[in-house]
PDB file of C-alpha atoms in Angstrom:
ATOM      1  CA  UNK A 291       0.000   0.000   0.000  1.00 43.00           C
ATOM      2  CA  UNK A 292       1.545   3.330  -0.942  1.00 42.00           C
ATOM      3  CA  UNK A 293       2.401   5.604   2.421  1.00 41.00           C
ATOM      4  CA  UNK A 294      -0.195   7.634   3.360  1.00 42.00           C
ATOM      5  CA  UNK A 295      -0.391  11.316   2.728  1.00 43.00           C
ATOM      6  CA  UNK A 296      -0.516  13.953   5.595  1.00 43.00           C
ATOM      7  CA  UNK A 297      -2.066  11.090   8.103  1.00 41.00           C
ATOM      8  CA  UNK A 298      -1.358  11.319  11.228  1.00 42.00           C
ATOM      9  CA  UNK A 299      -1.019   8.380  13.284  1.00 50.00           C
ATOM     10  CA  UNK A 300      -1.286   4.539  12.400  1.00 65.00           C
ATOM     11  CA  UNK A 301      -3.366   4.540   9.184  1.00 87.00           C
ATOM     12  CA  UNK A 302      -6.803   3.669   9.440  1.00 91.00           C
ATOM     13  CA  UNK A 303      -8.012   2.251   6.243  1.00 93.00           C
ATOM     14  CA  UNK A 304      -6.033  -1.206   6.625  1.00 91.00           C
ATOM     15  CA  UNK A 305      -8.418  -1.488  10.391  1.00 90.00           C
ATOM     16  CA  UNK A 306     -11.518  -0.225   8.036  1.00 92.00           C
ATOM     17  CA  UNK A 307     -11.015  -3.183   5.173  1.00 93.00           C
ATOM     18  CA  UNK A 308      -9.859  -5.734   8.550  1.00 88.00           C
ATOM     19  CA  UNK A 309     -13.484  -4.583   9.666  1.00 87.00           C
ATOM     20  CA  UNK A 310     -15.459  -5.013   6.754  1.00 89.00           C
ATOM     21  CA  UNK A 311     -14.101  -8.643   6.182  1.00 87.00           C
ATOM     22  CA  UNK A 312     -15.355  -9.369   9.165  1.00 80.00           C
ATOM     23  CA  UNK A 313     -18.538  -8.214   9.114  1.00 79.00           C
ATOM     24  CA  UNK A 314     -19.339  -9.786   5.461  1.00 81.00           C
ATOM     25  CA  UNK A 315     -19.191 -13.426   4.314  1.00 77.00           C
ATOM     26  CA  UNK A 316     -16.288 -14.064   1.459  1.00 79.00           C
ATOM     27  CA  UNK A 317     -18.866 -14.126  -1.188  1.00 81.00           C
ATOM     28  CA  UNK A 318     -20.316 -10.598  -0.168  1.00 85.00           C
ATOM     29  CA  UNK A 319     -16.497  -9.440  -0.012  1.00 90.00           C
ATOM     30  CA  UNK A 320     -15.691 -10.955  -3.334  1.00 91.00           C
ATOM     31  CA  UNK A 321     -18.632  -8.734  -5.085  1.00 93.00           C
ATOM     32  CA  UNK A 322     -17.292  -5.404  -3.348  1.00 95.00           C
ATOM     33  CA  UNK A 323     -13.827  -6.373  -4.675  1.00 96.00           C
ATOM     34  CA  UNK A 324     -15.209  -6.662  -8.242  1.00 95.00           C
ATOM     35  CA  UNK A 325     -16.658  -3.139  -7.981  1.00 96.00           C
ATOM     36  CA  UNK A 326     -13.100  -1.595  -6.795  1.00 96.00           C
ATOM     37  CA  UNK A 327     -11.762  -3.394  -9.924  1.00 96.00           C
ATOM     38  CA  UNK A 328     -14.172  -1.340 -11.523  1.00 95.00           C
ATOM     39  CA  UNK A 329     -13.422   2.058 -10.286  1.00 96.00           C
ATOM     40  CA  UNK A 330     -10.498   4.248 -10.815  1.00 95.00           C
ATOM     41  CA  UNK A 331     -10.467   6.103  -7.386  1.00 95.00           C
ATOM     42  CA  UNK A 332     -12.498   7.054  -4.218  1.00 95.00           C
ATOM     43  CA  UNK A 333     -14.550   9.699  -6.109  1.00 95.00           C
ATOM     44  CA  UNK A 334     -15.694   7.375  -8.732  1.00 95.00           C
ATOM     45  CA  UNK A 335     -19.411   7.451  -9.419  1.00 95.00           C
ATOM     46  CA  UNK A 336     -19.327   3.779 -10.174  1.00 96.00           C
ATOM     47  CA  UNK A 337     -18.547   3.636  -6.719  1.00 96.00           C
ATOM     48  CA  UNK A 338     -20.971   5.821  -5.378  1.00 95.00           C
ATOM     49  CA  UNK A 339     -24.267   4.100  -6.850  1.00 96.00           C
ATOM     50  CA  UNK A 340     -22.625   1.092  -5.551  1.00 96.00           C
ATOM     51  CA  UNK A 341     -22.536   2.010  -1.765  1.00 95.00           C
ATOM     52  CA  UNK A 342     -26.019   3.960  -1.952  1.00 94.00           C
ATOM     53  CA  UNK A 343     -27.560   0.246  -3.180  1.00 93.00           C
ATOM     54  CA  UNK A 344     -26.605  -1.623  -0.374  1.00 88.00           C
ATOM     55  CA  UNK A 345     -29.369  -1.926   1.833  1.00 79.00           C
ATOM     56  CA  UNK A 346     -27.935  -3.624   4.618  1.00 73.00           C
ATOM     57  CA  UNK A 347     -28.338  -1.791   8.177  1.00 66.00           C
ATOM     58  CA  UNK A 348     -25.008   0.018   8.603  1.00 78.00           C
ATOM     59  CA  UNK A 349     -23.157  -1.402   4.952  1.00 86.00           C
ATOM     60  CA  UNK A 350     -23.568   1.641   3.096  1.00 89.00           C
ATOM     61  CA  UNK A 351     -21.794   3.345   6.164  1.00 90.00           C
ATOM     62  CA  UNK A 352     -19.308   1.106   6.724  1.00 92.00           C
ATOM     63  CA  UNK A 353     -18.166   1.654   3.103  1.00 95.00           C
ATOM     64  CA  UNK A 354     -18.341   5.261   2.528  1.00 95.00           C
ATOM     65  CA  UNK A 355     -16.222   5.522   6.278  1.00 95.00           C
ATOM     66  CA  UNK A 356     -13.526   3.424   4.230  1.00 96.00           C
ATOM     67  CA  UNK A 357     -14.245   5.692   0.586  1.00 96.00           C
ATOM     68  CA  UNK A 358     -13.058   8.985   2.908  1.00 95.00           C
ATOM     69  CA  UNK A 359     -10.295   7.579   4.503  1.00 95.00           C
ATOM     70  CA  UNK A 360      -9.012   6.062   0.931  1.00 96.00           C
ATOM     71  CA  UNK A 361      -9.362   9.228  -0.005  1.00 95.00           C
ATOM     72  CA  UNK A 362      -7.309  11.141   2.752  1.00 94.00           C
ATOM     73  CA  UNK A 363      -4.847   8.316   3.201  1.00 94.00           C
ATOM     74  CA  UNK A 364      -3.996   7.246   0.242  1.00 94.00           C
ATOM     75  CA  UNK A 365      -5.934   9.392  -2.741  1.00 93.00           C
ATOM     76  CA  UNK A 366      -3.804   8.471  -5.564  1.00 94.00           C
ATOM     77  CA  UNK A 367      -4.543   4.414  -4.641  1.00 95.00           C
ATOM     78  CA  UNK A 368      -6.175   2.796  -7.703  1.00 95.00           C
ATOM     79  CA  UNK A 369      -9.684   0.828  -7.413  1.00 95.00           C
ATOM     80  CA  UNK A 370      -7.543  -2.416  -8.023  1.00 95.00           C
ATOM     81  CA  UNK A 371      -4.884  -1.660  -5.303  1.00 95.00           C
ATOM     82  CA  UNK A 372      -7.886  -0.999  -2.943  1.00 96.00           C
ATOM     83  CA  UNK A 373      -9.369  -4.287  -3.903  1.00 95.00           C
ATOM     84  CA  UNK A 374      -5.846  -6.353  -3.481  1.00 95.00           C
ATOM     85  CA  UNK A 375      -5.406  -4.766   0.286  1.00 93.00           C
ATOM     86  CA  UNK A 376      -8.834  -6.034   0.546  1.00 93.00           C
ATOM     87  CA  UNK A 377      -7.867  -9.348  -1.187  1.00 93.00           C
ATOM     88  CA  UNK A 378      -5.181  -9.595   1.435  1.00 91.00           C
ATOM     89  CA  UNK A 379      -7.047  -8.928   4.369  1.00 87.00           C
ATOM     90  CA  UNK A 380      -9.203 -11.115   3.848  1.00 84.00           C
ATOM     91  CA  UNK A 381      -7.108 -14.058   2.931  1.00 85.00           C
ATOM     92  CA  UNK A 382      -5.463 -13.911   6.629  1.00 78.00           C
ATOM     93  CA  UNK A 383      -6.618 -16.305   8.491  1.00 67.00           C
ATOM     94  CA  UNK A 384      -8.419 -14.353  12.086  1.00 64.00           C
ATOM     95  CA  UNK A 385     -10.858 -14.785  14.743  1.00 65.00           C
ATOM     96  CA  UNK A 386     -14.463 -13.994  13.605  1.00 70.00           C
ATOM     97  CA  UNK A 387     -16.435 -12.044  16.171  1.00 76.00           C
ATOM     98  CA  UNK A 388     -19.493 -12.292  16.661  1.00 84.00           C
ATOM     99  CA  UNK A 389     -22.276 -10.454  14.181  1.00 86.00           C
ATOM    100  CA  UNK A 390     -25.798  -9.328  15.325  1.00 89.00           C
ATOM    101  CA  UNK A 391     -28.752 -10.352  13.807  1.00 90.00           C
ATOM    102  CA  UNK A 392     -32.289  -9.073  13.421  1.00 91.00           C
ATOM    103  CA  UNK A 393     -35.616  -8.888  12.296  1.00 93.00           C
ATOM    104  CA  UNK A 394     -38.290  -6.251  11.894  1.00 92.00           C
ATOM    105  CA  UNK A 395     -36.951  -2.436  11.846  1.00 89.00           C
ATOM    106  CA  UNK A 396     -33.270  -1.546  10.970  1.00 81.00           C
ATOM    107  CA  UNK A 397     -31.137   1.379  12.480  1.00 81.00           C
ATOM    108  CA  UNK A 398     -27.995   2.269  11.848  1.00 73.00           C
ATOM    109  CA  UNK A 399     -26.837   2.208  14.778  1.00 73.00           C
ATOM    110  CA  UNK A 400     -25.330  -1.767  14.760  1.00 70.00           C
ATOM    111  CA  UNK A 401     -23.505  -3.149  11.246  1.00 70.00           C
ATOM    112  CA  UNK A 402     -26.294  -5.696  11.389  1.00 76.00           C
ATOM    113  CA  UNK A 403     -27.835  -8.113   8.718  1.00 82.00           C
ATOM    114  CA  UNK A 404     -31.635  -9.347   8.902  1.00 88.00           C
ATOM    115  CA  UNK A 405     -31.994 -12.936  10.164  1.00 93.00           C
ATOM    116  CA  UNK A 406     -33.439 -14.368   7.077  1.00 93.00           C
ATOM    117  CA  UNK A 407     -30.469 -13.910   4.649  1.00 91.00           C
ATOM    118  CA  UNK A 408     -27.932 -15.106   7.808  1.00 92.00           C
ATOM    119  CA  UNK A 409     -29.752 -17.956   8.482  1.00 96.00           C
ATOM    120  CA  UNK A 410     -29.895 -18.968   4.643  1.00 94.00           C
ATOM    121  CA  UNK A 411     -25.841 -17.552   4.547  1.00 92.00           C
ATOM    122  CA  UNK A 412     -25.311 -20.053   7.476  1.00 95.00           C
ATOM    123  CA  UNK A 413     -26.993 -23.183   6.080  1.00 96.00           C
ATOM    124  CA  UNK A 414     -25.338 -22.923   2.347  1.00 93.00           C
ATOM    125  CA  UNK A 415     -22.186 -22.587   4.501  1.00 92.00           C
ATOM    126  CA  UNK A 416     -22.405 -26.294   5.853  1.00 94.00           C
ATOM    127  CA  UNK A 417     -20.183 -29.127   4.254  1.00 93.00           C
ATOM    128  CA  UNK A 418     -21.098 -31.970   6.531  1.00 96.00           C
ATOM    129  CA  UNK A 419     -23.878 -31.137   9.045  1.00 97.00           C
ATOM    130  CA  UNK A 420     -26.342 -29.218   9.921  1.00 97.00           C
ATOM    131  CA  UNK A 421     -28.409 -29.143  13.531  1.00 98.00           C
ATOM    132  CA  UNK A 422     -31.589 -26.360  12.993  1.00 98.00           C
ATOM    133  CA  UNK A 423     -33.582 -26.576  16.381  1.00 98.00           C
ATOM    134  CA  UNK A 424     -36.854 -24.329  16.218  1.00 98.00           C
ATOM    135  CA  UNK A 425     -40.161 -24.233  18.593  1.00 97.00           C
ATOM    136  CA  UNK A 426     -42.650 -23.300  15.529  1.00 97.00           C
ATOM    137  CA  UNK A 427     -41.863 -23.275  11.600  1.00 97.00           C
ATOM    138  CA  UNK A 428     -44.102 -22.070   9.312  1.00 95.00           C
ATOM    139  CA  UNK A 429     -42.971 -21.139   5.636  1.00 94.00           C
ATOM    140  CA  UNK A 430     -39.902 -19.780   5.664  1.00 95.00           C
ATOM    141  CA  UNK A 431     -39.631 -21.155   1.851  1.00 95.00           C
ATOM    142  CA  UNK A 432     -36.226 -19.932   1.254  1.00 95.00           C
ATOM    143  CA  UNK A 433     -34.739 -21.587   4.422  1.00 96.00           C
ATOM    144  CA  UNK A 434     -36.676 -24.502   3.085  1.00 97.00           C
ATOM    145  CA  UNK A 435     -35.285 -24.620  -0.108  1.00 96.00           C
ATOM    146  CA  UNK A 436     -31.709 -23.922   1.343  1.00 96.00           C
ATOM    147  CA  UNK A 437     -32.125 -27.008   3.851  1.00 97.00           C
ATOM    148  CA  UNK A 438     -33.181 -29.099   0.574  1.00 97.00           C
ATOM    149  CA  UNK A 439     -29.754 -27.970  -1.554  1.00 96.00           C
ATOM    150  CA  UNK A 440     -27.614 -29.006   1.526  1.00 96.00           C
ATOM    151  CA  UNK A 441     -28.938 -32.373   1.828  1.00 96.00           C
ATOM    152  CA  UNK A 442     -28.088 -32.391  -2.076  1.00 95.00           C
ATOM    153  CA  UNK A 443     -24.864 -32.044  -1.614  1.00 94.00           C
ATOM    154  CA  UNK A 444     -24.603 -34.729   0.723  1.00 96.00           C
ATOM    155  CA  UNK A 445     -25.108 -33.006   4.172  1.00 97.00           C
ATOM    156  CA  UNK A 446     -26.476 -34.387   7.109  1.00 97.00           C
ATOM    157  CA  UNK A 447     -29.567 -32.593   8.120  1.00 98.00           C
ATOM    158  CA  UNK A 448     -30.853 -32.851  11.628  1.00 98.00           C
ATOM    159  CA  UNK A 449     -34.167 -30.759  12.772  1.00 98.00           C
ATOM    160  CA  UNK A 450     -34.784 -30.541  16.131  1.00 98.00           C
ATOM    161  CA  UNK A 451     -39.077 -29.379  16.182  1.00 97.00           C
ATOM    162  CA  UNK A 452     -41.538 -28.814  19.222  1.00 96.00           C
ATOM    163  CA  UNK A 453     -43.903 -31.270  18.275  1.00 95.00           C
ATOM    164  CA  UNK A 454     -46.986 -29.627  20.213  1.00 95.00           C
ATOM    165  CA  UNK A 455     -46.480 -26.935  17.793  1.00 96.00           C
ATOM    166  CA  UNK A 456     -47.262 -28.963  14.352  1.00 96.00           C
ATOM    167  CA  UNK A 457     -43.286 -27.144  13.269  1.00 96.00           C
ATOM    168  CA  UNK A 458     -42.951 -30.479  11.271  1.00 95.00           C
ATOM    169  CA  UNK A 459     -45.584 -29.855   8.732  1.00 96.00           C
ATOM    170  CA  UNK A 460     -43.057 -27.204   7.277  1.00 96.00           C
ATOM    171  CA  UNK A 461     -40.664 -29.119   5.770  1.00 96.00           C
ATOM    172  CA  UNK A 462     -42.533 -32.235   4.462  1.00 94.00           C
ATOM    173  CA  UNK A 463     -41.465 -31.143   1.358  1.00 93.00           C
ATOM    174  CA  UNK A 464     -38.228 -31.772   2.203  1.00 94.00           C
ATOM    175  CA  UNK A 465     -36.168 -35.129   1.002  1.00 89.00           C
ATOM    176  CA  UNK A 466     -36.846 -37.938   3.131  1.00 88.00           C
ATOM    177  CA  UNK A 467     -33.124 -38.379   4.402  1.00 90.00           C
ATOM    178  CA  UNK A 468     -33.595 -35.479   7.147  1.00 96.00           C
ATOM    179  CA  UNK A 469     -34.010 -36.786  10.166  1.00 97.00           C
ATOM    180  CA  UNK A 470     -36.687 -34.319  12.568  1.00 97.00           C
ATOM    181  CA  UNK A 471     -36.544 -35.062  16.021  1.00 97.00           C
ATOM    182  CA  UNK A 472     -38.898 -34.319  19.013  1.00 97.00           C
ATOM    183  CA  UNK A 473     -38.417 -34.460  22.994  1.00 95.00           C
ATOM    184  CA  UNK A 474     -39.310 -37.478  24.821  1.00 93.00           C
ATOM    185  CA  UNK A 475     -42.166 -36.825  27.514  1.00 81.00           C
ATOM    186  CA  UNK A 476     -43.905 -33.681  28.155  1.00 73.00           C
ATOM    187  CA  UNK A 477     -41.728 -32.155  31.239  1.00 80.00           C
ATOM    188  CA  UNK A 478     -41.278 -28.648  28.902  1.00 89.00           C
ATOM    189  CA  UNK A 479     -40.538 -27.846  25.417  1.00 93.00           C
ATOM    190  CA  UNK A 480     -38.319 -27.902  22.966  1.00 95.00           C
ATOM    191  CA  UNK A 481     -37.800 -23.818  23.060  1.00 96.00           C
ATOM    192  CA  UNK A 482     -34.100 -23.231  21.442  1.00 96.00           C
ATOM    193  CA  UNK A 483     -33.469 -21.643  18.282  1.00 98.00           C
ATOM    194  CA  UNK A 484     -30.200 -22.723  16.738  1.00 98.00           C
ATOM    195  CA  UNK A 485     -28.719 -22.933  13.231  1.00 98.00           C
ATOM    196  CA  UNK A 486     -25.120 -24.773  13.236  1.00 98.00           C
ATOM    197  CA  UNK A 487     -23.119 -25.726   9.814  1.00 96.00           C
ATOM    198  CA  UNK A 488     -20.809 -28.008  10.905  1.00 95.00           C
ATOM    199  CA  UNK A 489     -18.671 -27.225  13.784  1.00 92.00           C
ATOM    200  CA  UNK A 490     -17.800 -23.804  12.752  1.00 92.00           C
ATOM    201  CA  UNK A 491     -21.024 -21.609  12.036  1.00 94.00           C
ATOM    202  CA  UNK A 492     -23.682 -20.859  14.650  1.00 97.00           C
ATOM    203  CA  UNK A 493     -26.987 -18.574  14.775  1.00 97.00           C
ATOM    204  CA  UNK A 494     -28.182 -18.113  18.168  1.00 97.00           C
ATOM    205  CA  UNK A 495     -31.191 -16.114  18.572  1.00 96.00           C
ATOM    206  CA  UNK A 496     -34.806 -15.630  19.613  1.00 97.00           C
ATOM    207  CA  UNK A 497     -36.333 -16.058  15.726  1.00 97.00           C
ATOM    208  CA  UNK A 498     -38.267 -19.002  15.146  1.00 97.00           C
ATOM    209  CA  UNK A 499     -38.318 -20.313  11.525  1.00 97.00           C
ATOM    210  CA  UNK A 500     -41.373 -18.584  10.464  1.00 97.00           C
ATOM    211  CA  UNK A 501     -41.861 -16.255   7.827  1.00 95.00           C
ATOM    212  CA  UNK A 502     -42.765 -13.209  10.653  1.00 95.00           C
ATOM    213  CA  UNK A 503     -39.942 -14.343  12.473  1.00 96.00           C
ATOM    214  CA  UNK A 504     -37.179 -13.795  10.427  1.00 95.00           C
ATOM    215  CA  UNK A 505     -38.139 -10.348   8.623  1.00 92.00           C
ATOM    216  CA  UNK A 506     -41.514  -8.751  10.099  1.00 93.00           C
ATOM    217  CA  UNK A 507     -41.054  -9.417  14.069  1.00 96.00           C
ATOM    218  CA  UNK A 508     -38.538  -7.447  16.238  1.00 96.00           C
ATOM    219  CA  UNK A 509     -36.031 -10.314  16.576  1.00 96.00           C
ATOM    220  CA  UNK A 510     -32.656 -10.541  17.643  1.00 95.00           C
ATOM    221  CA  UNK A 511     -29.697 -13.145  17.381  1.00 96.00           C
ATOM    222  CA  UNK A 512     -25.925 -13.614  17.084  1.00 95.00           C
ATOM    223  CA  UNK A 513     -23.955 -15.481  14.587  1.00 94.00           C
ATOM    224  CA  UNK A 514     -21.131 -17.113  15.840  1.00 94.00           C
ATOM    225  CA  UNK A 515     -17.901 -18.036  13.902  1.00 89.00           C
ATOM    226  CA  UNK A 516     -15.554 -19.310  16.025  1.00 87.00           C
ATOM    227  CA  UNK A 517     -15.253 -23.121  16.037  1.00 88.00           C
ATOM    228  CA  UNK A 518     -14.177 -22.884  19.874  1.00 88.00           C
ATOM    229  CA  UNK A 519     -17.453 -21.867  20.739  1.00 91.00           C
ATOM    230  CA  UNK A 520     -19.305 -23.464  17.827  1.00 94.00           C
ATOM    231  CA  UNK A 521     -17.799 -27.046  18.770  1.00 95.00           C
ATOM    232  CA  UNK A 522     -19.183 -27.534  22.466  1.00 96.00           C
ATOM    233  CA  UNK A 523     -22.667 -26.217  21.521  1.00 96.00           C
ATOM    234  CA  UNK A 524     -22.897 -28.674  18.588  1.00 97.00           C
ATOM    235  CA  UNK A 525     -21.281 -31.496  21.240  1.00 97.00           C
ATOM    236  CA  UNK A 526     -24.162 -30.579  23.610  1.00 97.00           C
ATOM    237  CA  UNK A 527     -26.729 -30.722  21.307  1.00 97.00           C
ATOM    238  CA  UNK A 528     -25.686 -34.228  19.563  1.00 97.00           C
ATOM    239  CA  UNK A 529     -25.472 -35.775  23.221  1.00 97.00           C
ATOM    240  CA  UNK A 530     -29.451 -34.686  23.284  1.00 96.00           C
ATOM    241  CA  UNK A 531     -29.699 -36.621  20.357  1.00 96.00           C
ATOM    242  CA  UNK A 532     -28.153 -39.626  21.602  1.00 96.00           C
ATOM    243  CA  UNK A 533     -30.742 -42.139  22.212  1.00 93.00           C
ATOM    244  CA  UNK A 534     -29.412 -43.110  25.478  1.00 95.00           C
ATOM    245  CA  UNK A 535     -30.002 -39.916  26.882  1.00 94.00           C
ATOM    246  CA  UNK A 536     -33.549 -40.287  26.024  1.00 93.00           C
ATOM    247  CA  UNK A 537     -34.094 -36.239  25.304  1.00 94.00           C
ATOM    248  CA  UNK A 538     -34.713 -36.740  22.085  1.00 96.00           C
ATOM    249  CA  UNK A 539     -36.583 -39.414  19.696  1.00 95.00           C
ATOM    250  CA  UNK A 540     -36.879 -39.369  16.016  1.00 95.00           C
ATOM    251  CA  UNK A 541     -40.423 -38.539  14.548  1.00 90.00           C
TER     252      UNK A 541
END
């Protein structure tokens, strides 16, 4: 990266692209990289139209933050020396923190994405497994269909459903390898809302996999990407599973 010009101070626009990797999934960060191929500085209107159409909460922010600083760091940086830093930064290896979630009205206030489009980002993530625990379903088509590709490409699929709550009935239309399971007995409910690809990937929150749920209601969840916190929940919730344990019984 060319030194910065009258900056005073660390420079902040290596922090700014280390933050928006973070925040966005590769393929999200792959599409802004195409744009700053695109664009020959900060001040192009290529670039512009490009930040005004995002609609996450907080994106269009996030990237104009890093357009100004570009532009008083390092002004005479190319769009495709922009998009290599980010290239870089994102090909480091890091620590994911955790990323808020929600449904219903969006501020500005939090860089946060609505739980429908994590929850499908979470589920096309899995190689191997997923474990989806909800206390009602009801539509949700596009979680649906994204449930259906991953047991197409050879993922395990387990569904963890309240069974007083007829949750089931939402995904009969699903292939006949995914195993739904309900609690054994009637001492409480099956009340946990949990999304986990594999061992790495987890959304926590208080959505339900209904269509109100994950884009109308005021929701709130966390997605988790570190595999060191990811692991034990996924170990706890397979040990429900177990049939020794007798939590849990297949439908």
């Amino acid at each position: 990266m060319p030194a910065a010009r009258n900056s005073v101070g660390s420079p902040r626009l290596p922090r700014l692209l280390a933050g928006l990797c973070d925040r966005l999934p590769e393929d999200r960060i792959a599409v802004v990289e195409q744009v700053l191929h695109m664009v020959a500085g900060p001040d192009d209107p290529v670039l512009s139209r490009f930040i005004v159409a995002q609609s996450a909460a907080g994106l269009a922010q996030q990237l104009s933050e890093i357009t100004r600083v570009w532009s008083a760091e390092v002004p005479d940086m190319s769009g495709a020396g922009l998009a290599l830093a980010l290239a870089t930064a994102r090909s480091f290896p890091r620590p994911r923190p955790a990323q808020v979630a929600v449904s219903g009205p969006m501020s500005a206030s939090l860089p946060t994405r609505l739980t429908s489009g994590v929850a499908v980002e979470v589920i096309r993530s899995a190689r191997s497994s997923l474990l989806i625990a909800s206390f009602a379903a009801h539509g949700a088509r596009n979680v649906v269909a994204e449930i259906g590709r991953a047991v197409g490409r050879g993922v395990r699929v387990d569904l963890l459903l309240e069974e007083s709550t007829q949750a089931s009935a939402a995904f009969v239309a699903l292939p006949g390898q995914v195993h739904v399971w309900h609690r054994v007995g009637s001492s409480g409910v099956l009340h946990a809302k949990l999304i986990a690809a594999d061992r790495h990937t987890a959304l926590l929150g208080s959505a339900n996999l209904t269509d109100r749920a994950l884009s109308d209601n005021i929701e709130l969840g966390v997605v988790l990407r570190d595999p060191q916190s990811v692991e034990p929940l996924v170990d706890h919730f397979r040990w429900l599973l177990a049939p020794e344990n007798e939590v849990m019984r297949l439908a």
